[in-house]
Amino acid sequence: MVQKYQSPVRIYKYPFELVMAAYEKRFPTCPQIPVFLGSEVLRESRSPDGAVHVVERSCRLRVDAPRLLRKIAGVEHVVFVQRNVLNWRERTLLIEAHNETFASRVVVNESCSYTVHPENEEWTCFEQCASLDIRSFFGFENALEKIAMKQYTANVKRGKEVIEHYLNELISQGTSHIPRWTPAPVREEDNRSQAGPRDPGSLEADRPGSAPGPAPETVLTDEDKLDADYIERYLGHLTPVQESCLIQLRHWLQETHKGKIPKDEHILRFLRARDFHLDKAREMLCQSLSWRKQHQVDLLLQTWRPPALLEEFYAGGWHYQDTDGRPLYILRLGHMDTKGLMKAVGEEALLKHVLSVNEEGQKRCEGNTKQFGRPISSWTCLVDLEGLNMRHLWRPGVKALLRMIEVVEDNYPETLGRLLIVRAPRVFPVLWTLISPFINENTRQKFLIYSGSNYQGPGGLVDYLDKEVIPDFLGGECVCNVPEGGLVPKSLYLTEEEQGHTDQLQQWRETYQSASVLRGAPHEVAVEILEGESVITWDFDILRGDVVFSLYHSKQMPKLGPQEPGARAGGQLTDKGWVLGVDYSRVEAPLVCREGESIQGSHVTRWPGIYLLQWQMHSPPGNVACSLPGVEDVLTALHSPGPKCKLLYYYEVLASEDFRGSMSSLESCTSGFSQLSTTTSSSSGQSHSSPLVSR
């Protein structure tokens, strides 16, 4: 049976052109829609006058379905093909989408349209309809139908919020009006300058080499070819096809780009990042040039002066070069208080500082190219993780790190030649599981990770750094002037008023949930673990009072009404009949948490079942509760005006397959990581890294 869905007409009280600008910001990824994993342009073309723009994308969506169904289907994400036809003249966008995954079993077709409101040309209408035809799906047709329609309805609602989010973002950045399209006069010499024959029955390609795959072979004249000595001296080895791609992209920029044309070395980085696929490299480079202009990145080294606090506590700096002549940057991440820095200078200042490091890295590469007489286009980063602990898993800090990784990978491709990670502690696999999916595979292949003292001796740092430049804190003889970092005093944190002009506080608050704890009435969260060796991580701040935090395991779920799947929270979940050691067991020792403290921790689960995160009011010494309170205690607490504790908390479950996959990824980076992986992945009911208290 074919299920059909028709959305009501949605009206945006903004002009069509501005709505289109907001719509384009959804690609290639959209963090606001978690199931949308990313997209890739398959084909793109424009009409000769530029009025019609056609884009065909391949979009990946995560399967939001029960694990059993995903295991039977054998997929974690599905692929849809989307074709957009944007007509600037008619002010319409028509979208057609269909599924490629399981196309023989399930047929999904979707049609959407953005059009001008019939009664107000400054408003934009949106309509959407879809059909679902499940022909056969391993006997789960009815279940899949319900899941698909529920998810589809939720995504439709989320889509409206996403467009409004990007509209507000454009307006906040000063873009509140975009002129309507007008035809540009087509000159005869423009027609003659187009290379290659045209197919009069199709739209003209908008970019050189528009067909997917490697760039087409072109015949280069002697004038077009680069000087062999210049290539060897500044660019490195290039095949004829690669040289052709570089010349074509440079010529295109000279003809179309308004502003400073990047150097050949800069253009070449983007070509290498996209395996010399001319279309993809051109798109990536154009987006980066636009970003650089918008944020005035070309002037960053002349205008950016890091705050004195950042210079004192940011534990990173330049330090000579590696054996290949690459500039060497040292980051003592384990000694750096990322949470304190974010609270003291803000995320934007940290991002700007990271960008200045990358700008300085490119400048140093140019200097080393001249100094050593050979092309040096990337730099080496040495990251010391001694001191890394659960405090570094503070969730706003992790999100900020992911944002920085995304910005750097989008705008500084192929600038990292090698990443040496030394003294990786046992907590590192948890951090790696969180961030590794966001790191490009080509970049991950440049990682070399060492635990313990494996970085010493043959196969360690001496393979990449001369002995005389190995820092003294890693057993070398070279004095390293990189700041040592340390905890940022809370007295230096920005006040809420000082951060009021940003949405940073709001983003942090959205990450956490609040809870109150009464005497005899703990706050509990029940997390269901389906497989062993998953990882539960937590992060909470004690706003008022003292509490005791514990973690329990049970084979049975507390008896409650319907709640959110996967976890339940809200007051006490357990009942008086439960007996410690019989119905449930403690898997983390009680931790007394004082007012004003920030606590981060993790637990590698040993068994499937229900895990209970519990916060209860701290009793006087010697009276810390060792079992779950009864119903009478809870009722007494709720009806008495006794003292109350308050906290903000966040928890996350790293699934077994993700954690094990992360470990495999780490082990493939370097054999030096074997010692750490063996220690971390051992089966134990206790946390492999005890909770950290930040005073």
XYZ file of C-alpha atoms in Angstrom:
695
model
C 0.000 0.000 0.000
C 1.304 3.433 -0.931
C 1.358 5.966 1.896
C 1.198 9.632 0.906
C 2.063 12.750 2.851
C 1.100 16.313 1.997
C 2.404 19.176 4.124
C 0.416 22.348 4.647
C 1.622 25.403 2.730
C 4.365 27.080 4.724
C 4.900 30.827 4.371
C 8.159 32.648 5.024
C 7.683 36.381 5.289
C 10.924 36.984 3.432
C 11.731 37.506 -0.272
C 12.455 34.460 -2.420
C 16.107 35.414 -2.970
C 16.819 35.630 0.764
C 15.083 32.296 1.417
C 17.248 30.713 -1.286
C 20.388 32.028 0.383
C 19.217 30.441 3.649
C 18.367 27.174 1.866
C 21.869 26.914 0.345
C 23.428 27.113 3.816
C 21.926 23.675 4.554
C 24.593 22.100 2.348
C 26.863 20.187 2.289
C 26.067 19.358 5.942
C 23.419 20.600 8.331
C 24.169 20.224 12.070
C 20.608 21.292 12.892
C 19.279 18.065 11.333
C 21.253 15.264 13.068
C 20.043 12.505 10.723
C 21.457 14.431 7.731
C 25.033 13.140 7.523
C 26.147 15.090 4.463
C 25.820 15.571 0.741
C 27.924 15.595 -2.397
C 27.287 17.374 -5.680
C 27.014 14.845 -8.511
C 26.239 17.194 -11.397
C 25.736 20.925 -11.777
C 24.877 23.131 -14.730
C 23.511 26.558 -15.658
C 21.706 27.995 -18.624
C 23.784 30.341 -20.841
C 22.168 33.427 -19.294
C 22.503 32.101 -15.739
C 18.755 32.150 -15.074
C 18.396 28.388 -14.492
C 20.682 26.545 -12.103
C 20.416 22.744 -11.852
C 22.128 20.798 -9.061
C 21.976 17.057 -8.463
C 23.169 15.860 -5.060
C 23.720 12.563 -3.321
C 22.528 12.905 0.303
C 23.282 10.522 3.175
C 20.777 10.164 6.029
C 21.256 8.152 9.210
C 18.730 5.379 9.767
C 16.747 6.371 12.854
C 15.330 2.911 13.563
C 15.621 0.218 16.261
C 18.981 -1.504 16.297
C 17.449 -4.893 15.425
C 15.978 -3.470 12.238
C 19.252 -1.785 11.314
C 21.188 -5.014 11.861
C 18.751 -6.986 9.703
C 18.908 -4.367 6.951
C 22.685 -4.207 7.257
C 22.925 -0.412 6.880
C 23.475 2.548 9.178
C 22.597 5.203 6.603
C 20.597 5.509 3.391
C 21.339 7.452 0.217
C 18.886 9.762 -1.528
C 19.396 11.547 -4.839
C 18.046 15.077 -4.944
C 17.621 17.202 -8.080
C 17.124 20.946 -7.634
C 16.024 23.239 -10.457
C 16.359 26.877 -9.431
C 14.824 29.381 -11.827
C 15.870 32.898 -10.915
C 13.755 34.447 -13.660
C 10.540 32.755 -12.512
C 11.645 32.843 -8.844
C 10.955 29.143 -8.247
C 12.872 26.214 -6.817
C 11.609 22.718 -7.665
C 13.075 19.787 -5.747
C 12.663 16.116 -6.656
C 14.190 13.371 -4.483
C 14.168 9.577 -4.448
C 15.985 6.853 -2.542
C 18.841 4.806 -3.980
C 19.244 2.504 -0.964
C 16.799 -0.454 -1.025
C 15.176 0.972 -4.177
C 13.926 -2.508 -5.151
C 12.179 -2.986 -1.792
C 11.170 0.530 -0.767
C 10.295 3.428 -3.075
C 10.320 6.933 -1.622
C 9.520 9.920 -3.829
C 9.448 13.491 -2.636
C 8.520 16.754 -4.363
C 9.018 20.210 -2.879
C 8.650 23.704 -4.237
C 9.560 27.203 -3.167
C 7.526 29.866 -4.973
C 6.597 33.512 -4.588
C 3.435 34.135 -2.558
C 0.548 34.886 -4.992
C -0.598 37.916 -3.003
C 2.701 39.291 -1.690
C 5.808 39.090 -3.847
C 8.013 39.758 -0.817
C 6.913 36.475 0.777
C 7.856 32.896 -0.142
C 5.662 29.790 -0.084
C 6.846 26.234 0.504
C 4.936 23.044 -0.319
C 5.974 19.446 0.149
C 4.533 16.039 -0.661
C 5.920 12.529 -0.515
C 4.934 8.934 -1.164
C 6.165 5.725 0.465
C 5.706 2.325 -1.167
C 7.103 -0.609 0.844
C 7.076 -3.643 -1.438
C 9.010 -6.020 0.811
C 11.319 -5.505 3.761
C 12.233 -8.757 5.509
C 8.781 -9.021 7.112
C 9.068 -5.639 8.850
C 6.876 -3.701 6.415
C 4.419 -2.362 9.003
C 7.142 -1.399 11.467
C 9.159 0.351 8.780
C 6.105 2.233 7.547
C 5.406 3.643 11.005
C 9.052 4.550 11.600
C 9.411 6.211 8.198
C 6.298 8.362 8.472
C 7.119 9.394 12.045
C 10.655 10.357 11.084
C 9.493 12.107 7.932
C 6.970 14.204 9.845
C 9.626 15.171 12.386
C 12.092 16.150 9.657
C 9.483 18.292 7.883
C 8.945 20.229 11.091
C 12.673 20.485 11.659
C 13.186 21.753 8.104
C 11.097 24.841 8.828
C 13.162 25.594 11.915
C 16.409 25.159 9.964
C 15.430 27.669 7.257
C 14.363 30.161 9.919
C 17.663 29.581 11.741
C 19.707 30.421 8.648
C 17.474 33.376 7.780
C 18.142 34.817 11.230
C 21.854 34.085 10.803
C 21.965 35.954 7.472
C 20.126 38.934 8.912
C 22.365 39.018 12.000
C 25.368 39.109 9.657
C 23.948 42.135 7.853
C 22.403 40.352 4.836
C 18.753 41.349 4.834
C 18.267 41.978 1.112
C 19.480 40.207 -2.031
C 18.762 41.866 -5.406
C 16.594 39.982 -7.870
C 18.167 38.324 -10.857
C 18.555 40.373 -14.015
C 19.894 39.035 -17.335
C 23.428 40.028 -18.178
C 24.295 40.942 -21.788
C 26.069 38.094 -23.558
C 29.047 39.318 -25.552
C 30.156 37.643 -28.759
C 33.713 37.205 -27.470
C 32.337 35.382 -24.391
C 30.670 32.871 -26.711
C 33.871 32.353 -28.684
C 35.934 31.886 -25.507
C 34.011 28.827 -24.333
C 36.203 25.759 -24.728
C 34.883 22.609 -26.364
C 31.661 21.894 -28.281
C 28.263 22.528 -26.690
C 25.208 20.383 -26.721
C 22.383 22.741 -27.771
C 19.849 20.425 -26.151
C 21.264 20.720 -22.635
C 22.255 23.380 -20.144
C 25.746 24.728 -20.534
C 28.242 23.602 -17.902
C 28.985 26.348 -15.449
C 32.502 25.262 -14.621
C 35.478 23.691 -16.371
C 35.437 19.901 -16.381
C 31.852 19.655 -15.162
C 31.594 15.905 -15.658
C 32.183 13.877 -12.495
C 35.470 12.068 -12.078
C 38.973 13.193 -13.065
C 39.398 16.390 -15.027
C 39.077 15.957 -18.811
C 42.236 15.982 -20.839
C 42.909 19.323 -22.470
C 45.537 20.289 -24.988
C 47.914 22.835 -23.478
C 50.002 25.112 -25.607
C 53.600 25.914 -24.664
C 52.356 29.272 -23.368
C 49.967 27.572 -20.960
C 52.452 25.121 -19.504
C 54.279 25.952 -16.295
C 58.033 26.226 -16.211
C 59.584 22.916 -15.137
C 62.056 24.598 -12.781
C 59.223 26.599 -11.191
C 57.218 23.401 -10.577
C 60.182 21.583 -9.052
C 61.183 24.576 -6.923
C 57.789 25.625 -5.545
C 55.085 23.043 -6.282
C 56.598 19.578 -6.289
C 55.988 16.774 -8.770
C 52.888 17.194 -10.955
C 51.586 14.875 -13.667
C 50.468 16.490 -16.943
C 46.813 16.071 -15.908
C 47.483 17.659 -12.512
C 49.328 20.548 -14.141
C 46.380 20.976 -16.519
C 43.941 21.119 -13.594
C 46.027 23.782 -11.857
C 46.215 25.941 -14.981
C 42.498 25.624 -15.741
C 41.482 26.529 -12.203
C 43.884 29.466 -12.098
C 42.593 30.778 -15.448
C 39.016 30.449 -14.257
C 39.830 32.475 -11.135
C 41.557 35.170 -13.188
C 38.475 35.533 -15.388
C 35.764 35.380 -12.744
C 37.129 36.084 -9.276
C 36.930 39.624 -7.981
C 39.786 40.197 -5.614
C 43.228 38.818 -4.891
C 44.050 35.637 -6.832
C 45.546 32.923 -4.577
C 49.057 31.679 -5.224
C 49.554 28.441 -7.147
C 50.580 26.679 -3.915
C 47.261 27.658 -2.333
C 45.192 26.515 -5.331
C 47.132 23.257 -5.445
C 46.189 22.406 -1.852
C 42.495 22.430 -2.749
C 43.100 20.327 -5.857
C 45.000 17.757 -3.811
C 42.278 17.739 -1.153
C 39.761 16.747 -3.826
C 42.051 14.295 -5.675
C 42.329 16.766 -8.587
C 38.605 16.579 -9.303
C 38.310 20.004 -10.894
C 34.649 20.609 -10.060
C 34.950 19.675 -6.403
C 38.193 21.596 -5.919
C 36.703 24.696 -7.558
C 33.632 24.579 -5.323
C 35.710 24.065 -2.178
C 38.109 26.869 -3.109
C 35.323 29.326 -3.962
C 33.597 28.691 -0.640
C 36.889 29.225 1.169
C 37.675 32.463 -0.682
C 34.218 33.756 0.185
C 34.773 32.782 3.829
C 38.160 34.515 3.890
C 36.664 37.697 2.484
C 33.718 37.649 4.877
C 35.938 37.225 7.954
C 38.884 39.300 6.616
C 41.257 36.392 7.185
C 43.914 37.866 4.852
C 44.446 40.623 7.444
C 44.379 38.337 10.468
C 48.131 38.233 11.128
C 48.294 42.038 10.977
C 45.203 42.727 13.076
C 44.876 39.850 15.581
C 46.549 40.265 18.933
C 45.655 37.460 21.355
C 44.567 38.555 24.836
C 47.292 38.378 27.477
C 45.356 35.593 29.211
C 45.420 33.520 26.029
C 49.155 34.052 25.594
C 49.721 32.848 29.158
C 47.418 29.812 29.262
C 47.254 28.614 25.629
C 49.909 25.874 25.678
C 50.998 25.960 22.038
C 53.751 27.517 19.934
C 56.179 27.130 17.019
C 59.425 25.220 17.544
C 62.002 24.849 14.712
C 61.150 22.219 12.041
C 61.027 18.442 11.489
C 63.507 16.326 9.515
C 61.653 17.103 6.256
C 61.945 20.853 6.776
C 58.302 21.303 7.752
C 57.606 23.968 10.392
C 56.927 22.286 13.756
C 54.079 23.368 16.036
C 53.894 21.999 19.574
C 50.599 21.804 21.474
C 50.600 20.657 25.105
C 46.894 19.886 25.077
C 46.978 17.815 28.266
C 48.276 20.870 30.178
C 45.717 23.250 28.682
C 42.515 24.185 30.495
C 40.205 24.310 27.477
C 37.123 24.807 29.629
C 38.734 27.664 31.544
C 39.939 29.344 28.346
C 36.504 29.173 26.764
C 34.934 30.665 29.874
C 37.611 33.345 30.127
C 38.007 34.514 26.508
C 35.078 32.890 24.660
C 34.876 30.450 21.782
C 35.284 33.070 19.046
C 38.605 34.291 20.444
C 39.880 30.709 20.611
C 38.786 30.072 17.012
C 40.475 33.267 15.834
C 43.671 32.216 17.591
C 43.579 28.787 15.909
C 43.097 30.500 12.537
C 46.079 32.763 13.214
C 48.178 29.653 13.909
C 47.165 28.219 10.529
C 47.902 31.515 8.765
C 51.308 31.644 10.436
C 51.882 28.009 9.408
C 51.359 28.858 5.721
C 53.700 31.833 6.053
C 56.379 29.652 7.632
C 55.979 27.056 4.866
C 56.750 29.759 2.300
C 59.798 30.808 4.322
C 61.090 27.238 4.596
C 60.526 26.713 0.857
C 62.892 29.611 0.180
C 65.337 28.524 2.878
C 65.672 24.869 1.853
C 65.230 25.323 -1.898
C 62.428 22.771 -2.244
C 58.614 22.953 -1.999
C 57.348 22.733 1.600
C 53.580 23.132 1.648
C 52.610 21.608 5.018
C 53.652 21.671 8.647
C 53.985 19.122 11.444
C 52.111 19.252 14.733
C 53.349 17.544 17.896
C 50.581 17.105 20.494
C 51.535 16.168 24.063
C 48.574 14.610 25.893
C 50.183 14.175 29.307
C 47.574 15.421 31.768
C 44.587 14.814 29.486
C 41.609 13.934 31.660
C 37.839 13.985 31.771
C 37.804 17.772 32.167
C 38.786 17.927 28.497
C 35.495 16.156 27.686
C 33.459 19.176 28.796
C 30.815 19.064 26.087
C 30.828 22.737 24.960
C 34.595 22.381 24.639
C 34.256 19.240 22.506
C 31.669 20.987 20.300
C 33.990 23.980 19.922
C 36.834 21.618 18.963
C 34.658 19.958 16.323
C 33.753 23.374 14.918
C 37.430 24.342 14.725
C 38.287 21.059 12.990
C 35.543 21.719 10.429
C 36.681 25.290 9.737
C 40.338 24.275 9.409
C 39.617 21.288 7.142
C 37.385 23.415 4.890
C 39.826 26.295 4.521
C 43.328 24.923 5.141
C 43.328 21.574 3.315
C 46.575 19.676 2.925
C 48.429 22.021 5.282
C 48.953 19.350 7.944
C 51.791 17.090 6.876
C 51.988 14.952 10.012
C 50.389 14.857 13.475
C 52.467 13.255 16.228
C 50.463 12.484 19.387
C 52.551 11.431 22.390
C 51.806 10.263 25.949
C 48.185 9.432 25.129
C 46.451 8.410 28.393
C 43.661 5.870 28.838
C 40.941 8.507 28.568
C 42.053 9.384 25.025
C 39.956 6.692 23.238
C 36.799 8.312 24.618
C 37.801 11.702 23.162
C 38.882 9.998 19.927
C 35.484 8.309 19.595
C 33.795 11.712 19.846
C 35.957 13.582 17.334
C 37.325 11.033 14.840
C 34.134 10.789 12.721
C 34.524 14.506 11.959
C 38.113 14.241 10.757
C 38.684 13.642 7.070
C 40.032 10.168 6.289
C 43.031 11.647 4.425
C 43.854 13.687 7.518
C 43.492 10.689 9.858
C 46.099 8.820 7.845
C 48.648 11.460 8.879
C 48.167 10.716 12.601
C 50.851 8.853 14.552
C 49.776 8.098 18.124
C 51.995 6.916 20.978
C 51.019 5.935 24.516
C 53.307 5.711 27.508
C 56.976 6.029 26.552
C 56.596 4.482 23.097
C 57.618 7.787 21.514
C 61.166 7.286 22.802
C 63.792 5.364 20.864
C 63.672 3.960 17.300
C 60.248 4.204 15.669
C 59.394 7.179 17.852
C 60.040 10.907 17.581
C 63.628 10.421 16.370
C 62.206 9.169 13.066
C 60.628 12.573 12.434
C 62.554 15.099 14.537
C 66.284 15.701 14.867
C 67.503 14.856 18.357
C 68.618 18.418 18.947
C 65.058 19.805 18.524
C 63.159 17.239 20.646
C 61.708 19.273 23.569
C 63.187 18.879 27.022
C 59.852 17.844 28.550
C 59.858 14.829 26.199
C 63.370 13.759 27.173
C 65.223 15.875 24.626
C 67.895 18.489 25.182
C 66.164 21.407 23.475
C 64.614 24.056 25.698
C 61.026 24.618 24.547
C 59.465 28.024 25.172
C 55.876 26.888 24.625
C 53.698 28.079 27.563
C 52.978 25.321 30.079
C 49.284 26.193 30.378
C 47.610 25.324 33.673
C 44.181 25.953 35.188
C 42.667 29.338 34.420
C 41.542 30.983 37.710
C 37.759 31.238 37.910
C 38.184 34.883 38.877
C 39.210 35.520 35.255
C 36.045 34.005 33.750
C 33.808 36.334 31.761
C 30.583 37.309 33.483
C 27.221 36.615 31.876
C 26.925 40.326 31.119
C 30.260 40.271 29.279
C 29.067 37.337 27.198
C 25.575 38.759 26.703
C 26.275 39.911 23.158
C 26.864 36.341 21.972
C 24.691 33.250 21.887
C 27.418 31.205 23.564
C 25.710 31.020 26.949
C 22.468 29.976 25.325
C 24.246 27.214 23.398
C 25.855 25.950 26.593
C 22.534 25.943 28.420
C 20.877 24.055 25.590
C 23.468 21.309 25.994
C 22.600 20.621 29.628
C 19.513 19.626 31.590
C 18.726 21.075 35.007
C 17.647 19.096 38.071
C 16.760 19.683 41.711
C 17.689 17.237 44.453
C 15.735 17.137 47.715
C 16.725 15.329 50.877
C 15.570 11.730 50.445
C 14.491 12.395 46.851
C 17.415 11.815 44.465
C 17.452 12.686 40.785
C 18.107 9.682 38.544
C 18.629 8.988 34.872
C 18.129 5.471 33.511
C 20.202 4.569 30.444
C 19.566 1.362 28.542
C 22.692 -0.381 27.229
C 22.064 -3.064 24.617
C 25.641 -4.287 24.235
C 28.596 -4.630 26.568
C 31.640 -2.331 26.403
C 29.674 0.746 25.511
C 30.843 3.960 27.163
C 28.666 6.201 29.344
C 30.100 9.690 29.813
C 28.763 12.405 32.089
C 29.436 16.065 32.717
C 27.687 18.099 35.410
C 28.035 21.321 37.421
C 26.842 21.663 41.019
C 25.069 25.016 41.228
C 23.876 24.784 44.845
C 24.451 22.441 47.761
C 26.536 19.270 48.013
C 25.508 16.023 46.329
C 26.673 12.423 46.108
C 26.955 10.964 42.617
C 26.699 7.186 42.065
C 26.298 4.816 39.147
C 24.257 1.595 39.454
C 23.497 -1.333 37.159
C 20.243 -3.289 36.988
C 18.851 -5.931 34.664
C 15.337 -4.472 34.873
C 13.956 -1.101 33.827
C 12.156 0.948 36.503
C 8.389 0.692 36.028
C 7.287 4.026 34.577
C 4.924 5.335 31.943
C 5.999 6.029 28.345
C 8.977 8.342 28.073
C 11.715 9.237 25.644
C 13.359 6.132 24.151
C 16.854 5.187 25.256
C 16.893 7.056 28.586
C 14.506 8.167 31.320
C 14.954 10.980 33.789
C 12.981 12.920 36.331
C 13.139 12.502 40.100
C 13.510 9.038 41.573
C 12.941 6.106 39.228
C 13.418 3.174 41.577
C 11.146 1.746 44.293
C 11.541 0.559 47.858
C 11.458 -3.116 46.922
C 14.856 -3.050 45.221
C 17.669 -4.682 47.231
C 21.303 -3.696 46.700
C 23.255 -6.696 45.441
C 20.089 -8.441 44.268
C 18.004 -6.116 42.086
C 20.827 -3.710 41.307
C 24.550 -3.255 41.960
C 26.874 -0.282 42.315
C 29.458 0.011 39.514
C 30.998 3.363 40.522
C 31.934 4.301 44.079
C 29.937 7.252 45.481
C 31.569 10.597 44.737
C 30.918 13.583 47.002
C 30.532 16.704 44.857
C 30.697 20.128 46.451
C 28.895 23.303 45.463
C 30.596 25.080 42.553
C 32.433 22.004 41.305
C 32.394 20.725 37.723
C 32.593 16.947 37.343
C 33.344 14.913 34.250
C 33.644 11.142 34.072
C 33.087 8.005 32.033
C 32.345 4.329 32.555
C 33.026 1.460 30.159
C 30.080 -0.873 30.670
C 30.659 -4.577 31.207
C 27.111 -5.875 30.856
C 23.989 -4.893 28.939
C 21.010 -3.717 30.966
C 19.941 -0.547 32.757
C 22.466 1.885 34.205
C 21.248 4.461 36.732
C 23.042 7.789 37.121
C 22.028 9.066 40.543
C 22.501 12.380 42.328
C 21.351 12.582 45.958
C 21.810 15.165 48.671
C 25.008 14.760 50.653
C 24.497 13.632 54.253
C 26.876 14.428 57.135
C 30.089 12.359 57.261
C 29.430 8.744 58.121
C 25.852 8.874 56.882
C 26.355 8.825 53.116
C 23.549 6.762 51.680
C 24.627 3.364 50.409
C 21.321 2.241 48.982
C 18.400 3.703 47.108
C 15.858 5.533 49.315
C 12.315 4.268 49.678
C 9.033 5.712 48.445
C 8.149 7.069 51.923
C 11.379 9.079 51.988
C 10.588 10.559 48.617
C 7.017 11.527 49.565
C 8.251 13.089 52.805
C 10.846 15.127 50.914
C 8.371 16.335 48.300
C 5.936 17.591 50.966
C 8.514 19.253 53.194
C 10.217 22.599 52.540
C 13.685 21.248 53.289
C 16.952 22.318 51.600
C 17.404 21.720 47.894
C 20.439 21.135 45.675
C 20.567 22.204 42.045
C 22.712 20.951 39.193
C 23.144 21.040 35.415
C 24.024 17.726 33.796
C 24.763 16.130 30.454
C 25.332 12.489 29.595
C 26.112 10.603 26.418
C 26.403 6.960 25.402
C 29.111 5.924 22.957
C 27.748 2.745 21.409
C 29.847 -0.397 21.509
C 30.307 -0.528 17.743
C 31.362 3.144 17.632
C 33.801 2.694 20.519
C 35.279 -0.505 19.115
C 35.466 1.087 15.668
C 37.276 4.015 17.218
C 39.758 1.667 18.857
C 40.382 -0.059 15.522
C 40.956 3.335 13.938
C 43.471 4.191 16.649
C 45.300 0.885 16.349
C 45.634 1.408 12.602
C 47.343 4.774 13.164
C 50.487 3.317 14.724
C 51.682 0.203 16.466
C 52.837 2.437 19.286
C 49.235 2.678 20.391
C 48.903 -1.030 21.170
C 49.751 -0.613 24.837
C 46.993 1.951 25.330
C 44.377 0.010 23.380
C 45.001 -3.141 25.404
C 44.579 -1.292 28.675
C 41.515 0.646 27.665
C 39.492 -2.109 26.026
C 39.865 -4.599 28.875
C 36.580 -5.800 30.345
C 35.971 -4.205 33.689
C 32.922 -3.054 35.535
C 34.802 -0.047 36.868
C 35.438 3.191 35.081
C 38.729 3.174 33.208
C 39.146 6.848 34.034
C 37.808 8.012 37.354
C 35.632 11.114 37.450
C 37.493 14.389 37.565
C 36.499 17.200 39.885
C 37.269 20.751 38.774
C 37.510 23.002 41.782
